[in-house]
Each structure stands twice: as C-alpha cells, then as structure tokens.
Amino acid sequence: MNTVAKLALLAGSLTFAGATYALGQADRPQEHPPRLAQVVALDECDPVTFNAALGPDFCRNVTLGAFTTLTDLFAKAAAGTPDPGWDFEPDTVNIKKGTTLSVVDQGGEPHTFTEVAHFGGGFIPGLNAPGEDVVPECAGGFSNVAVAKTRILQASHVEVTGLSKGEHRFQCCIHPWMRVKVEVK
Ligand SMILES: [Cu+2]
C-alpha cells in the first residue's frame, strides 16, 4: 500500500471514530437520563440575633436585608403561622426509581432532611405548631445519630439514594414546617 492510500485509510477511520463518538453522545440522554433531582433548603435567619443566642457563625449572612430575628421566628411558629422564608423547594418532587435526590442548603443556618412516616413536630418544642409533638424520627435531636446524619450545613448538600417506589415524606427536624413530598415511580 502506498503512503497516500494509508493516509486515506487513516483519515477514513478517524472520521468513522468521530462519528461513532458523536452518535454515542447524542444517544446518551435517552438511554441514561440524568438521574438527579435537586431540592433547596432556604431560610432568612438574622445573623445578629441568632448568633448572639446560638454562637458565632451559626447563622451566616446570605439574604439581602430580608432577615427574621430569632424571637420573631419562635413567635410566628407559636402562633401557628411559621415563617415562610424557611422552606424546602420544591414542595413536591416526582422522580423515577433510581434517581438521586440532592438537597443543598442555600440558607444561612443548618437544617435536616429527615424522612418521616408522618409529618409532625421537630425536636425544638418552641418551633412546633401549637399542640404538635415531635415525630419519632426527629426525637432526641442531634444527640440521636440517626437525626444527626440527616443534618445539612450551610452551603453543603446531602444525597438521598435508594428510595423505594411510592410516596416519601421529608421534613426538617428543627423547622418542622419545612416539608417535601417525594413521589417515586
Ligand atoms: Cu430547618
């Protein structure tokens, strides 16, 4: 084979390889859909009052002037009208089995993303709705390893995998009005 023929053959196989690669890329979204769903935890903690009571750096300044003081947060919860600035978004997630749930804390303070059989109160009685008791999954607070493992710190995330088909409920064990329903199909 002369050099020209070898080069032509090489060029042909490179083109073929390139085409195969491109086809593989194009096919990927259908064959392997992105199995990741994101949930965001939000809050509007006031660094001055939170940190005075709970320690330096407990609440970090992330919102732009939209703060709720620690006293107001408790007062609103006790009145049965908890602060909507403390929130998981979205409230409902529909996923296929095998999807990883990534929960990121974009708020200023820690939260938990804890699976519960039934929504209810958290482990800080003063933040629960009137008459609401702590749910078993939140009992003991962070001294309970099972609860501590579901904690999400500021600017970090947790990943929830292996969810079975059906409906799952997650809530924050600190701010129990932060709730998410996950439907797995
Ligand atoms: Cu929370």
mmCIF file of C-alpha atoms and ligand atoms in Angstrom:
data_model
loop_
_atom_site.group_PDB
_atom_site.id
_atom_site.type_symbol
_atom_site.label_atom_id
_atom_site.label_comp_id
_atom_site.label_asym_id
_atom_site.label_seq_id
_atom_site.Cartn_x
_atom_site.Cartn_y
_atom_site.Cartn_z
ATOM 1 C CA MET A 1 0.000 0.000 0.000
ATOM 2 C CA ASN A 2 1.394 3.418 -0.863
ATOM 3 C CA THR A 3 1.532 6.313 1.553
ATOM 4 C CA VAL A 4 -1.447 8.126 0.009
ATOM 5 C CA ALA A 5 -3.659 5.075 0.393
ATOM 6 C CA LYS A 6 -2.534 4.616 4.026
ATOM 7 C CA LEU A 7 -3.340 8.246 4.799
ATOM 8 C CA ALA A 8 -6.731 7.947 3.134
ATOM 9 C CA LEU A 9 -7.494 4.851 5.193
ATOM 10 C CA LEU A 10 -6.367 6.588 8.374
ATOM 11 C CA ALA A 11 -8.500 9.632 7.605
ATOM 12 C CA GLY A 12 -11.467 7.353 6.957
ATOM 13 C CA SER A 13 -11.135 5.514 10.237
ATOM 14 C CA LEU A 14 -10.731 8.763 12.170
ATOM 15 C CA THR A 15 -13.915 10.094 10.620
ATOM 16 C CA PHE A 16 -15.677 6.874 11.495
ATOM 17 C CA ALA A 17 -14.433 7.016 15.081
ATOM 18 C CA GLY A 18 -15.528 10.629 15.359
ATOM 19 C CA ALA A 19 -18.981 9.831 14.028
ATOM 20 C CA THR A 20 -19.396 6.934 16.430
ATOM 21 C CA TYR A 21 -18.375 9.100 19.342
ATOM 22 C CA ALA A 22 -20.803 11.874 18.358
ATOM 23 C CA LEU A 23 -23.599 9.343 17.961
ATOM 24 C CA GLY A 24 -22.836 7.918 21.396
ATOM 25 C CA GLN A 25 -23.081 11.365 22.938
ATOM 26 C CA ALA A 26 -26.348 12.117 21.178
ATOM 27 C CA ASP A 27 -27.859 8.825 22.298
ATOM 28 C CA ARG A 28 -26.922 9.225 25.937
ATOM 29 C CA PRO A 29 -29.817 11.425 27.137
ATOM 30 C CA GLN A 30 -32.358 8.820 26.025
ATOM 31 C CA GLU A 31 -30.519 5.750 27.268
ATOM 32 C CA HIS A 32 -29.291 7.207 30.572
ATOM 33 C CA PRO A 33 -31.453 10.146 31.642
ATOM 34 C CA PRO A 34 -29.854 12.397 34.260
ATOM 35 C CA ARG A 35 -30.908 10.723 37.468
ATOM 36 C CA LEU A 36 -30.541 13.701 39.755
ATOM 37 C CA ALA A 37 -33.255 15.862 41.284
ATOM 38 C CA GLN A 38 -32.428 18.863 43.406
ATOM 39 C CA VAL A 39 -34.139 20.228 46.488
ATOM 40 C CA VAL A 40 -33.059 23.533 48.003
ATOM 41 C CA ALA A 41 -33.281 24.491 51.681
ATOM 42 C CA LEU A 42 -33.821 28.195 52.283
ATOM 43 C CA ASP A 43 -34.048 30.434 55.348
ATOM 44 C CA GLU A 44 -33.750 34.071 56.335
ATOM 45 C CA CYS A 45 -32.018 33.848 59.699
ATOM 46 C CA ASP A 46 -30.841 37.128 61.208
ATOM 47 C CA PRO A 47 -27.127 36.728 61.979
ATOM 48 C CA VAL A 48 -27.131 39.250 64.862
ATOM 49 C CA THR A 49 -29.861 37.700 66.989
ATOM 50 C CA PHE A 50 -29.237 34.075 66.001
ATOM 51 C CA ASN A 51 -25.515 34.203 66.702
ATOM 52 C CA ALA A 52 -25.961 36.099 69.978
ATOM 53 C CA ALA A 53 -28.120 33.193 71.219
ATOM 54 C CA LEU A 54 -26.650 30.197 69.382
ATOM 55 C CA GLY A 55 -22.984 31.051 68.900
ATOM 56 C CA PRO A 56 -20.809 32.819 66.387
ATOM 57 C CA ASP A 57 -21.213 31.679 62.766
ATOM 58 C CA PHE A 58 -24.377 29.702 63.499
ATOM 59 C CA CYS A 59 -26.252 31.911 61.055
ATOM 60 C CA ARG A 60 -24.421 33.290 58.060
ATOM 61 C CA ASN A 61 -25.474 36.398 56.244
ATOM 62 C CA VAL A 62 -26.898 35.154 52.939
ATOM 63 C CA THR A 63 -30.071 37.143 52.326
ATOM 64 C CA LEU A 64 -30.040 40.778 51.331
ATOM 65 C CA GLY A 65 -31.721 42.532 54.216
ATOM 66 C CA ALA A 66 -34.619 40.068 54.494
ATOM 67 C CA PHE A 67 -33.914 38.828 57.999
ATOM 68 C CA THR A 68 -36.153 37.275 60.619
ATOM 69 C CA THR A 69 -34.925 37.615 64.200
ATOM 70 C CA LEU A 70 -34.735 34.549 66.424
ATOM 71 C CA THR A 71 -37.505 35.909 68.654
ATOM 72 C CA ASP A 72 -39.796 36.512 65.688
ATOM 73 C CA LEU A 73 -39.133 33.032 64.305
ATOM 74 C CA PHE A 74 -40.300 31.464 67.598
ATOM 75 C CA ALA A 75 -43.256 33.859 67.901
ATOM 76 C CA LYS A 76 -44.515 33.050 64.403
ATOM 77 C CA ALA A 77 -44.196 29.293 64.994
ATOM 78 C CA ALA A 78 -46.026 29.547 68.321
ATOM 79 C CA ALA A 79 -48.830 31.480 66.616
ATOM 80 C CA GLY A 80 -49.263 28.661 64.093
ATOM 81 C CA THR A 81 -48.062 30.883 61.245
ATOM 82 C CA PRO A 82 -44.458 29.788 60.743
ATOM 83 C CA ASP A 83 -42.122 31.992 58.708
ATOM 84 C CA PRO A 84 -42.439 31.016 55.016
ATOM 85 C CA GLY A 85 -38.834 32.130 54.442
ATOM 86 C CA TRP A 86 -37.806 28.780 55.966
ATOM 87 C CA ASP A 87 -38.657 26.451 53.134
ATOM 88 C CA PHE A 88 -37.698 23.457 51.041
ATOM 89 C CA GLU A 89 -38.209 23.982 47.329
ATOM 90 C CA PRO A 90 -39.927 22.406 45.545
ATOM 91 C CA ASP A 91 -42.619 21.155 47.940
ATOM 92 C CA THR A 92 -43.315 18.100 45.789
ATOM 93 C CA VAL A 93 -40.784 16.106 43.779
ATOM 94 C CA ASN A 94 -41.687 13.454 41.213
ATOM 95 C CA ILE A 95 -38.842 11.116 40.328
ATOM 96 C CA LYS A 96 -38.193 7.732 38.793
ATOM 97 C CA LYS A 97 -36.792 4.928 40.918
ATOM 98 C CA GLY A 98 -33.003 5.152 40.940
ATOM 99 C CA THR A 99 -32.912 8.953 40.929
ATOM 100 C CA THR A 100 -30.603 10.599 43.436
ATOM 101 C CA LEU A 101 -32.097 13.398 45.450
ATOM 102 C CA SER A 102 -29.558 16.145 46.097
ATOM 103 C CA VAL A 103 -30.540 18.511 48.889
ATOM 104 C CA VAL A 104 -28.500 21.694 49.146
ATOM 105 C CA ASP A 105 -28.634 24.204 51.994
ATOM 106 C CA GLN A 106 -28.641 27.647 50.439
ATOM 107 C CA GLY A 107 -29.890 29.245 53.626
ATOM 108 C CA GLY A 108 -27.901 30.773 56.441
ATOM 109 C CA GLU A 109 -28.296 28.115 59.111
ATOM 110 C CA PRO A 110 -28.323 24.312 59.442
ATOM 111 C CA HIS A 111 -31.344 22.157 58.611
ATOM 112 C CA THR A 112 -32.124 18.474 58.473
ATOM 113 C CA PHE A 113 -33.656 16.479 55.624
ATOM 114 C CA THR A 114 -35.232 13.652 57.560
ATOM 115 C CA GLU A 115 -37.585 11.002 56.236
ATOM 116 C CA VAL A 116 -40.675 10.609 58.377
ATOM 117 C CA ALA A 117 -43.699 8.333 58.247
ATOM 118 C CA HIS A 118 -45.970 11.277 59.003
ATOM 119 C CA PHE A 119 -45.248 14.983 59.116
ATOM 120 C CA GLY A 120 -45.163 16.468 62.592
ATOM 121 C CA GLY A 121 -43.131 18.432 65.075
ATOM 122 C CA GLY A 122 -39.383 18.747 65.342
ATOM 123 C CA PHE A 123 -37.068 18.419 68.331
ATOM 124 C CA ILE A 124 -37.261 22.072 69.402
ATOM 125 C CA PRO A 125 -40.682 22.344 71.070
ATOM 126 C CA GLY A 126 -40.775 26.147 70.719
ATOM 127 C CA LEU A 127 -40.660 25.881 66.936
ATOM 128 C CA ASN A 128 -43.509 23.380 66.666
ATOM 129 C CA ALA A 129 -47.055 24.365 65.813
ATOM 130 C CA PRO A 130 -49.402 24.642 68.804
ATOM 131 C CA GLY A 131 -50.218 21.124 70.040
ATOM 132 C CA GLU A 132 -47.741 19.455 67.684
ATOM 133 C CA ASP A 133 -45.447 16.801 69.189
ATOM 134 C CA VAL A 134 -42.043 15.706 67.979
ATOM 135 C CA VAL A 135 -42.239 12.894 65.406
ATOM 136 C CA PRO A 136 -40.342 9.703 66.337
ATOM 137 C CA GLU A 137 -37.775 10.216 63.528
ATOM 138 C CA CYS A 138 -36.725 13.592 64.980
ATOM 139 C CA ALA A 139 -36.769 12.627 68.661
ATOM 140 C CA GLY A 140 -33.552 13.238 70.550
ATOM 141 C CA GLY A 141 -32.274 15.891 68.180
ATOM 142 C CA PHE A 142 -28.639 15.779 67.185
ATOM 143 C CA SER A 143 -27.776 13.521 70.130
ATOM 144 C CA ASN A 144 -29.631 10.887 68.110
ATOM 145 C CA VAL A 145 -27.152 9.706 65.459
ATOM 146 C CA ALA A 146 -29.971 8.890 63.034
ATOM 147 C CA VAL A 147 -31.093 12.530 63.185
ATOM 148 C CA ALA A 148 -27.559 13.943 63.099
ATOM 149 C CA LYS A 149 -26.858 12.019 59.898
ATOM 150 C CA THR A 150 -29.649 13.898 58.131
ATOM 151 C CA ARG A 151 -28.206 17.303 59.010
ATOM 152 C CA ILE A 152 -27.285 19.711 56.203
ATOM 153 C CA LEU A 153 -24.906 22.549 56.977
ATOM 154 C CA GLN A 154 -24.833 25.876 55.188
ATOM 155 C CA ALA A 155 -23.575 25.685 51.603
ATOM 156 C CA SER A 156 -23.324 21.890 51.735
ATOM 157 C CA HIS A 157 -25.559 19.150 50.443
ATOM 158 C CA VAL A 158 -26.704 15.644 51.230
ATOM 159 C CA GLU A 159 -27.645 12.987 48.722
ATOM 160 C CA VAL A 160 -30.539 10.634 49.249
ATOM 161 C CA THR A 161 -30.381 7.423 47.223
ATOM 162 C CA GLY A 162 -32.186 4.108 47.088
ATOM 163 C CA LEU A 163 -35.696 5.444 47.576
ATOM 164 C CA SER A 164 -38.336 2.769 47.005
ATOM 165 C CA LYS A 165 -41.340 3.288 44.768
ATOM 166 C CA GLY A 166 -44.169 5.155 46.397
ATOM 167 C CA GLU A 167 -44.573 8.293 48.450
ATOM 168 C CA HIS A 168 -41.870 9.530 50.821
ATOM 169 C CA ARG A 169 -42.055 12.432 53.248
ATOM 170 C CA PHE A 170 -39.106 14.512 54.374
ATOM 171 C CA GLN A 171 -39.060 17.361 56.859
ATOM 172 C CA CYS A 172 -36.633 19.480 58.805
ATOM 173 C CA CYS A 173 -36.358 18.314 62.403
ATOM 174 C CA ILE A 174 -35.545 21.877 63.517
ATOM 175 C CA HIS A 175 -38.112 23.834 61.499
ATOM 176 C CA PRO A 176 -40.836 21.217 61.011
ATOM 177 C CA TRP A 177 -42.899 23.292 58.585
ATOM 178 C CA MET A 178 -40.127 22.717 56.035
ATOM 179 C CA ARG A 179 -41.615 19.699 54.254
ATOM 180 C CA VAL A 180 -41.215 17.852 50.972
ATOM 181 C CA LYS A 181 -43.209 15.022 49.444
ATOM 182 C CA VAL A 182 -41.266 12.773 47.084
ATOM 183 C CA GLU A 183 -43.214 10.572 44.691
ATOM 184 C CA VAL A 184 -41.087 7.734 43.280
ATOM 185 C CA LYS A 185 -42.368 5.924 40.202
HETATM 186 CU CU CU B 1 -34.667 23.739 59.034
#
